[in-house]
Tab-separated table of C-alpha atoms in Angstrom:
chain	number	residue	atom	x	y	z
P	10	MET	CA	-26.987	59.024	-38.258
P	11	GLY	CA	-27.729	56.670	-41.377
P	12	VAL	CA	-29.387	60.107	-43.235
P	13	VAL	CA	-26.483	62.092	-42.628
P	14	ALA	CA	-24.092	59.528	-43.814
P	15	VAL	CA	-25.499	59.505	-47.247
P	16	LEU	CA	-25.794	62.760	-47.714
P	17	HIS	CA	-21.531	63.337	-47.234
P	18	ALA	CA	-21.019	59.844	-49.352
P	19	GLU	CA	-21.716	61.284	-53.112
P	20	SER	CA	-22.154	64.365	-54.322
P	21	LEU	CA	-24.817	64.648	-56.851
P	22	GLN	CA	-24.195	64.270	-60.598
P	23	LEU	CA	-27.001	66.231	-62.662
P	24	ASP	CA	-26.861	65.758	-66.302
P	25	CYS	CA	-29.142	68.679	-67.123
P	26	LYS	CA	-28.347	71.790	-69.706
P	27	ASP	CA	-31.175	73.888	-68.241
P	28	THR	CA	-31.253	74.158	-64.488
P	29	LYS	CA	-34.435	75.822	-64.446
P	30	HIS	CA	-36.167	72.535	-65.467
P	31	VAL	CA	-34.444	70.458	-62.553
P	32	THR	CA	-37.495	69.823	-59.980
P	33	GLU	CA	-37.436	68.683	-56.172
P	34	LYS	CA	-38.115	65.288	-57.412
P	35	ASP	CA	-35.244	65.050	-59.914
P	36	VAL	CA	-32.782	66.083	-57.438
P	37	TYR	CA	-34.180	63.192	-54.918
P	38	ASN	CA	-34.573	60.761	-57.455
P	39	HIS	CA	-30.602	60.865	-57.532
P	40	LEU	CA	-29.990	60.554	-53.992
P	41	PRO	CA	-29.053	57.407	-52.848
P	42	SER	CA	-32.131	55.451	-51.031
P	43	ASN	CA	-31.940	56.049	-47.178
P	44	GLU	CA	-34.072	52.602	-46.753
P	45	GLU	CA	-31.796	50.241	-49.207
P	46	HIS	CA	-28.751	51.899	-46.995
P	47	LEU	CA	-30.563	51.092	-43.322
P	48	LEU	CA	-31.241	47.553	-45.209
P	49	GLY	CA	-27.790	46.729	-45.956
P	50	GLU	CA	-26.612	47.750	-42.721
P	51	GLU	CA	-29.245	45.636	-40.838
P	52	SER	CA	-28.501	42.708	-43.130
P	53	SER	CA	-24.494	42.799	-42.549
P	54	GLN	CA	-25.604	42.818	-38.628
P	55	SER	CA	-27.972	40.227	-39.046
P	56	THR	CA	-25.180	38.237	-40.505
P	57	ASP	CA	-22.853	39.422	-38.139
P	58	HIS	CA	-24.907	37.912	-35.296
P	59	GLN	CA	-25.502	34.934	-37.062
P	60	LYS	CA	-21.633	33.967	-37.718
P	61	ILE	CA	-21.391	34.910	-33.382
P	62	ASN	CA	-24.097	32.778	-32.523
P	63	THR	CA	-22.662	29.893	-34.952
P	64	MET	CA	-19.808	29.990	-33.194
P	65	ARG	CA	-20.961	30.168	-29.562
P	66	GLU	CA	-23.156	27.138	-30.255
P	67	ARG	CA	-20.091	24.673	-31.237
P	68	GLY	CA	-20.383	21.828	-28.785
P	69	TYR	CA	-23.545	22.019	-27.737
P	70	MET	CA	-24.782	19.312	-25.322
P	71	GLU	CA	-21.423	17.572	-26.478
P	72	TYR	CA	-19.124	18.102	-22.873
P	73	GLY	CA	-19.639	17.884	-19.352
P	74	CYS	CA	-20.450	15.392	-17.229
P	75	GLN	CA	-23.062	12.902	-14.877
P	76	HIS	CA	-24.207	16.053	-12.948
P	77	TYR	CA	-23.738	18.915	-16.050
P	78	ARG	CA	-23.467	19.496	-19.732
P	79	ARG	CA	-20.912	22.026	-20.143
P	80	ARG	CA	-18.485	23.143	-22.277
P	81	CYS	CA	-15.832	23.757	-19.654
P	82	ARG	CA	-14.258	22.675	-16.414
P	83	ILE	CA	-13.057	24.089	-13.354
P	84	ARG	CA	-10.091	24.545	-11.362
P	85	ALA	CA	-10.891	23.884	-7.700
P	86	PRO	CA	-9.571	27.063	-5.885
P	87	CYS	CA	-8.900	24.534	-2.538
P	88	CYS	CA	-6.623	21.531	-4.032
P	89	ASN	CA	-5.743	23.502	-7.305
P	90	GLU	CA	-6.870	20.492	-9.477
P	91	ILE	CA	-9.295	20.008	-12.560
P	92	PHE	CA	-12.383	18.488	-12.534
P	93	ASN	CA	-15.847	18.499	-14.438
P	94	CYS	CA	-17.919	20.078	-11.853
P	95	ARG	CA	-18.006	20.519	-8.375
P	96	HIS	CA	-19.635	17.321	-7.916
P	97	CYS	CA	-17.324	15.460	-8.864
P	98	HIS	CA	-14.047	17.043	-7.024
P	99	ASN	CA	-16.344	16.275	-4.203
P	100	GLU	CA	-16.665	12.795	-4.935
P	101	ALA	CA	-13.201	12.110	-5.822
P	102	LYS	CA	-12.177	13.919	-2.614
P	103	ASN	CA	-14.508	12.392	-0.057
P	104	ASN	CA	-14.038	8.454	-1.359
P	105	ILE	CA	-13.367	6.367	0.948
P	106	ASN	CA	-9.930	5.282	-0.057
P	107	ILE	CA	-9.082	8.904	0.472
P	108	ASP	CA	-6.908	9.581	3.748
P	109	GLN	CA	-9.904	11.058	6.048
P	110	LYS	CA	-7.411	14.014	7.154
P	111	HIS	CA	-7.181	15.273	3.335
P	112	ARG	CA	-11.299	15.274	2.295
P	113	HIS	CA	-12.876	17.894	1.834
P	114	ASP	CA	-15.637	19.809	-0.354
P	115	ILE	CA	-15.122	22.641	-2.962
P	116	PRO	CA	-15.806	26.036	-1.650
P	117	ARG	CA	-18.227	26.563	-4.515
P	118	HIS	CA	-18.516	30.621	-4.754
P	119	GLN	CA	-14.275	30.766	-4.655
P	120	VAL	CA	-14.133	29.009	-8.130
P	121	LYS	CA	-12.230	31.505	-10.191
P	122	GLN	CA	-10.503	29.759	-13.143
P	123	VAL	CA	-12.720	27.700	-15.438
P	124	ILE	CA	-10.947	25.820	-19.353
P	125	CYS	CA	-12.561	26.013	-21.836
P	126	SER	CA	-13.484	22.077	-23.337
P	127	LEU	CA	-13.002	23.150	-27.019
P	128	CYS	CA	-9.796	25.057	-26.977
P	129	GLU	CA	-8.098	24.516	-23.417
P	130	THR	CA	-7.840	28.084	-22.824
P	131	GLU	CA	-7.751	28.551	-18.892
P	132	GLN	CA	-9.323	32.214	-17.691
P	133	GLU	CA	-11.277	33.767	-14.925
P	134	VAL	CA	-14.780	33.565	-14.298
P	135	SER	CA	-15.314	37.033	-12.698
P	136	LEU	CA	-16.802	39.914	-15.201
P	137	ASP	CA	-13.456	41.524	-16.303
P	138	PHE	CA	-14.411	44.574	-18.876
P	139	LEU	CA	-11.002	45.062	-20.317
P	140	ALA	CA	-11.563	41.061	-21.473
P	141	ILE	CA	-12.979	42.236	-24.368
P	142	PHE	CA	-10.399	43.686	-26.063
P	143	GLN	CA	-8.564	40.209	-25.290
P	144	CYS	CA	-11.390	38.646	-27.575
P	145	ASN	CA	-9.808	36.861	-30.985
P	146	LEU	CA	-13.589	37.985	-32.626
P	147	PRO	CA	-13.618	40.471	-35.319
P	148	GLN	CA	-16.871	41.746	-34.979
P	149	CYS	CA	-16.232	42.551	-31.094
P	150	PHE	CA	-15.866	46.401	-31.527
P	151	SER	CA	-19.310	46.073	-33.203
P	152	CYS	CA	-21.097	44.590	-30.857
P	153	VAL	CA	-19.417	45.543	-27.552
P	154	ASN	CA	-22.772	45.502	-26.013
P	155	ILE	CA	-23.223	41.632	-26.594
P	156	CYS	CA	-19.225	40.404	-25.931
P	157	CYS	CA	-19.193	42.615	-22.770
P	158	PHE	CA	-21.700	41.655	-20.659
P	159	GLN	CA	-20.969	37.928	-21.306
P	160	VAL	CA	-17.762	37.862	-21.149
P	161	GLN	CA	-17.641	35.609	-18.074
P	162	GLN	CA	-20.037	32.905	-19.894
P	163	ASN	CA	-18.279	33.086	-23.542
P	164	CYS	CA	-14.734	31.900	-23.744
P	165	ILE	CA	-12.422	34.769	-24.268
P	166	ASN	CA	-10.154	32.717	-27.099
P	167	CYS	CA	-12.588	30.899	-29.130
P	168	GLY	CA	-16.091	32.588	-28.042
P	169	VAL	CA	-17.904	29.350	-27.355
P	170	CYS	CA	-20.535	29.599	-24.943
P	171	MET	CA	-19.615	27.556	-21.812
P	172	GLY	CA	-23.059	26.791	-20.698
P	173	LYS	CA	-26.458	28.104	-21.860
P	174	TYR	CA	-27.451	29.152	-17.943
P	175	PHE	CA	-24.463	30.768	-16.161
P	176	CYS	CA	-24.774	32.215	-12.470
P	177	GLY	CA	-21.533	34.515	-11.911
P	178	THR	CA	-22.371	34.065	-8.094
P	179	CYS	CA	-22.473	30.383	-8.040
P	180	LYS	CA	-20.077	29.753	-10.761
P	181	LEU	CA	-22.547	27.641	-12.694
P	182	PHE	CA	-22.379	26.574	-15.908
P	183	ASP	CA	-24.712	24.216	-17.570
P	184	ASP	CA	-25.967	23.781	-20.947
P	185	ASP	CA	-29.066	21.839	-20.132
P	186	VAL	CA	-31.594	24.850	-19.349
P	187	SER	CA	-34.940	22.129	-19.568
P	188	LYS	CA	-33.939	22.328	-15.564
P	189	LYS	CA	-35.350	25.620	-15.424
P	190	GLN	CA	-32.054	26.746	-13.228
P	191	TYR	CA	-32.567	30.064	-11.270
P	192	HIS	CA	-30.379	31.137	-8.356
P	193	CYS	CA	-32.168	32.057	-5.386
P	194	SER	CA	-30.708	34.590	-3.434
P	195	GLY	CA	-32.645	33.219	-0.321
P	196	CYS	CA	-30.333	30.022	-0.671
P	197	GLY	CA	-27.413	31.645	-1.828
P	198	ILE	CA	-26.854	29.371	-4.385
P	199	CYS	CA	-28.445	28.289	-8.003
P	200	ARG	CA	-32.089	25.668	-7.538
P	201	THR	CA	-33.870	23.962	-10.339
P	202	GLY	CA	-37.556	23.965	-11.117
P	203	GLY	CA	-38.316	27.732	-12.017
P	204	CYS	CA	-38.188	30.662	-10.020
P	205	GLU	CA	-42.265	30.972	-10.768
P	206	ASN	CA	-42.985	27.764	-9.468
P	207	VAL	CA	-41.495	28.165	-5.936
P	208	PHE	CA	-41.164	30.920	-2.884
P	209	HIS	CA	-38.537	30.943	-0.539
P	210	CYS	CA	-39.272	30.354	2.831
P	211	TYR	CA	-37.548	32.118	5.144
P	212	LYS	CA	-37.999	30.301	8.482
P	213	CYS	CA	-37.121	26.664	7.146
P	214	GLY	CA	-34.480	28.739	5.101
P	215	CYS	CA	-35.019	26.731	1.740
P	216	CYS	CA	-37.315	26.948	-1.559
P	217	TYR	CA	-40.379	24.933	-1.823
P	218	PRO	CA	-43.243	24.701	-4.627
P	219	THR	CA	-46.039	27.186	-4.576
P	220	GLN	CA	-48.521	25.198	-3.713
P	221	MET	CA	-47.106	24.476	-0.132
P	222	LYS	CA	-46.905	28.361	0.540
P	223	ASN	CA	-49.872	28.624	2.923
P	224	SER	CA	-50.250	24.873	3.980
P	225	HIS	CA	-46.133	23.887	4.805
P	226	PRO	CA	-45.110	23.268	8.547
P	227	CYS	CA	-42.133	25.684	8.884
P	228	VAL	CA	-39.607	24.146	11.091
P	229	GLU	CA	-36.390	26.367	11.739
P	230	GLY	CA	-33.369	25.776	9.079
P	231	ALA	CA	-35.483	22.634	8.045
P	232	MET	CA	-33.234	21.866	4.932
P	233	HIS	CA	-30.503	23.258	6.900
P	234	HIS	CA	-29.179	19.492	8.367
P	235	ASP	CA	-28.008	15.952	7.512
P	236	CYS	CA	-31.122	13.600	6.071
P	237	PRO	CA	-31.877	11.086	9.042
P	238	ILE	CA	-31.317	8.115	6.875
P	239	CYS	CA	-27.854	8.375	4.682
P	240	PHE	CA	-26.741	11.793	6.708
P	241	GLU	CA	-25.639	13.336	2.905
P	242	TYR	CA	-26.345	17.051	3.572
P	243	LEU	CA	-30.139	17.974	2.192
P	244	PHE	CA	-29.056	21.644	1.809
P	245	GLU	CA	-26.911	21.019	-1.046
P	246	SER	CA	-28.396	17.832	-2.133
P	247	VAL	CA	-28.916	16.658	-5.473
P	248	ASN	CA	-31.483	13.911	-4.789
P	249	ASP	CA	-34.715	14.454	-4.047
P	250	VAL	CA	-36.020	15.736	-1.138
P	251	LEU	CA	-39.520	15.639	0.519
P	252	VAL	CA	-41.015	17.833	3.382
P	253	LEU	CA	-42.867	15.499	5.789
P	254	PRO	CA	-46.554	16.589	7.077
P	255	CYS	CA	-44.687	17.216	10.472
P	256	GLY	CA	-42.183	19.647	8.527
P	257	HIS	CA	-38.721	17.910	8.545
P	258	THR	CA	-37.083	16.815	5.386
P	259	ILE	CA	-36.023	13.753	4.074
P	260	HIS	CA	-34.624	12.117	0.959
P	261	LYS	CA	-37.113	10.677	-1.330
P	262	SER	CA	-35.190	7.526	-1.962
P	263	CYS	CA	-34.845	6.984	1.806
P	264	LEU	CA	-38.724	7.435	2.616
P	265	ASN	CA	-39.311	5.112	-0.085
P	266	GLU	CA	-36.747	2.806	1.459
P	267	MET	CA	-38.154	3.277	4.936
P	268	ARG	CA	-41.734	2.303	3.527
P	269	GLU	CA	-40.210	-1.256	2.227
P	270	HIS	CA	-39.230	-2.391	6.006
P	271	PHE	CA	-42.619	-0.850	7.218
P	272	GLN	CA	-41.437	2.081	9.153
P	273	TYR	CA	-44.148	5.339	8.874
P	274	ALA	CA	-42.986	7.258	11.218
P	275	CYS	CA	-40.445	10.266	10.795
P	276	PRO	CA	-36.958	9.434	12.151
P	277	LEU	CA	-37.174	12.569	14.304
P	278	CYS	CA	-39.857	12.977	16.135
P	279	SER	CA	-41.870	10.087	15.614
P	280	LYS	CA	-44.863	11.682	13.812
P	281	SER	CA	-46.802	9.468	11.111
P	282	VAL	CA	-45.656	10.246	7.463
P	283	CYS	CA	-48.823	9.804	5.712
P	284	ASP	CA	-52.483	9.417	6.211
P	285	MET	CA	-52.900	5.745	8.298
P	286	SER	CA	-56.004	5.681	8.832
P	287	MET	CA	-56.532	2.335	7.344
P	288	ILE	CA	-54.103	0.882	9.441
P	289	TRP	CA	-56.083	2.579	12.657
P	290	GLU	CA	-59.023	0.195	11.419
P	291	LYS	CA	-57.029	-2.826	11.001
P	292	LEU	CA	-55.783	-2.378	13.943
P	293	ASP	CA	-59.112	-2.017	15.713
P	294	MET	CA	-60.583	-5.250	14.194
P	295	GLU	CA	-57.226	-6.981	15.464
P	296	ILE	CA	-57.646	-6.187	18.927
P	297	ALA	CA	-61.231	-6.519	19.006
P	298	ALA	CA	-60.591	-10.084	17.996
P	299	THR	CA	-57.809	-10.413	20.433
P	300	PRO	CA	-59.281	-10.315	24.248
P	301	MET	CA	-57.047	-9.684	27.239
P	302	PRO	CA	-56.173	-12.207	29.580
P	303	GLU	CA	-57.975	-11.987	32.878
P	304	ALA	CA	-55.318	-10.175	35.138
P	305	TYR	CA	-54.602	-7.172	32.481
P	306	ARG	CA	-58.435	-6.428	31.493
P	307	ASN	CA	-58.669	-4.091	34.119
P	308	LYS	CA	-54.787	-2.922	33.944
P	309	MET	CA	-54.796	1.259	32.982
P	310	ILE	CA	-51.560	2.852	31.291
P	311	TRP	CA	-50.386	6.450	30.729
P	312	ILE	CA	-49.753	6.774	26.748
P	313	LEU	CA	-48.147	9.698	25.079
P	314	CYS	CA	-49.588	10.013	21.107
P	315	ASN	CA	-46.772	10.944	18.765
P	316	ASP	CA	-49.307	12.700	16.549
P	317	CYS	CA	-50.774	14.936	18.111
P	318	THR	CA	-48.623	14.780	21.713
P	319	LYS	CA	-51.619	14.257	23.861
P	320	THR	CA	-51.648	12.123	26.861
P	321	SER	CA	-54.474	9.382	27.743
P	322	HIS	CA	-55.119	7.028	30.332
P	323	VAL	CA	-56.227	4.067	28.883
P	324	GLN	CA	-56.809	0.240	28.892
P	325	TYR	CA	-53.476	-1.740	28.201
P	326	HIS	CA	-53.402	-4.054	25.294
P	327	LEU	CA	-50.922	-6.652	23.923
P	328	VAL	CA	-51.630	-5.264	20.394
P	329	ALA	CA	-51.312	-1.332	21.006
P	330	GLN	CA	-52.725	1.759	22.556
P	331	LYS	CA	-55.360	4.410	20.807
P	332	CYS	CA	-55.055	7.557	21.523
P	333	LEU	CA	-58.391	8.782	22.950
P	334	ASN	CA	-57.896	12.681	21.140
P	335	CYS	CA	-56.697	11.679	17.582
P	336	LYS	CA	-57.699	8.329	17.359
P	337	SER	CA	-54.097	7.633	16.459
P	338	TYR	CA	-52.037	4.063	17.180
P	339	ASN	CA	-48.731	5.771	16.948
P	340	THR	CA	-48.380	6.332	20.774
P	341	ARG	CA	-46.014	5.002	23.922
P	342	GLN	CA	-46.052	4.272	27.327
P	343	ILE	CA	-45.047	6.833	29.623
P	344	ARG	CA	-46.289	5.244	32.756
P	345	GLY	CA	-48.287	2.575	34.313
């Protein structure tokens, strides 16, 4: 198209009295350079893109809340109030000072309106192809391929990018892309850590690190319940979650608190949460150093091991009873 434009742009002006001596080289020397024209177009387009990028970068990492760095706020569809993010909404609306009848969480996928933090323009989050004609950028019609597909992510009034990371499904904006956000179709929500570093387990119903792919114990809906310590819903928790050897899940901070109180068993199934072999060795020595009274030396009981779920018929001791199958002391008496 550039060549055709050049040929129709100017007529040839040959200052020569004898056209017999006009060569093909003379003709082409008078033609405007096609390369110069293409370079001019590229330079103009590059300048336009630089202006657009500069406009979109305004306020980068300067707005947001403790949960997200973003250049917009959301209007909650449930209560029609404006908040920085869904977490800010949930914290405010589930506060202990709020009447229990009015406490609620925001339906994140139903968010439709956002407010630009720079120009205060309220707009729809969903993609609207016609929104390109409402944009104030003079370059819009020369870069329709850019504006058309990013209209949800960019403000329709000032053109600023409201979040470097944007998910149209979750209505999530975030400027801090160091979290490596990605949308998991299996979970139905956005997660952090990079999609290349995780896999989705459909039985557990959650994303796990790839190193756990062939080794983690599958528990039906492992993430779709509350933390057994603090009772926060783990599936949507922003705090770190650990998968215990038994397959149950718990907040990392809650597990650390359990260890501070010398609790090393899963609150749900009572299996050991870590390697207890050193503790078992100490119990061996303590039992050997603590002889039982004469009346109890021949007493036998049945025990159930919480770790291997096997039953054993063992000699009773006041300190602890040892599983004959896995040598664990994480046992309980089931009958005399």
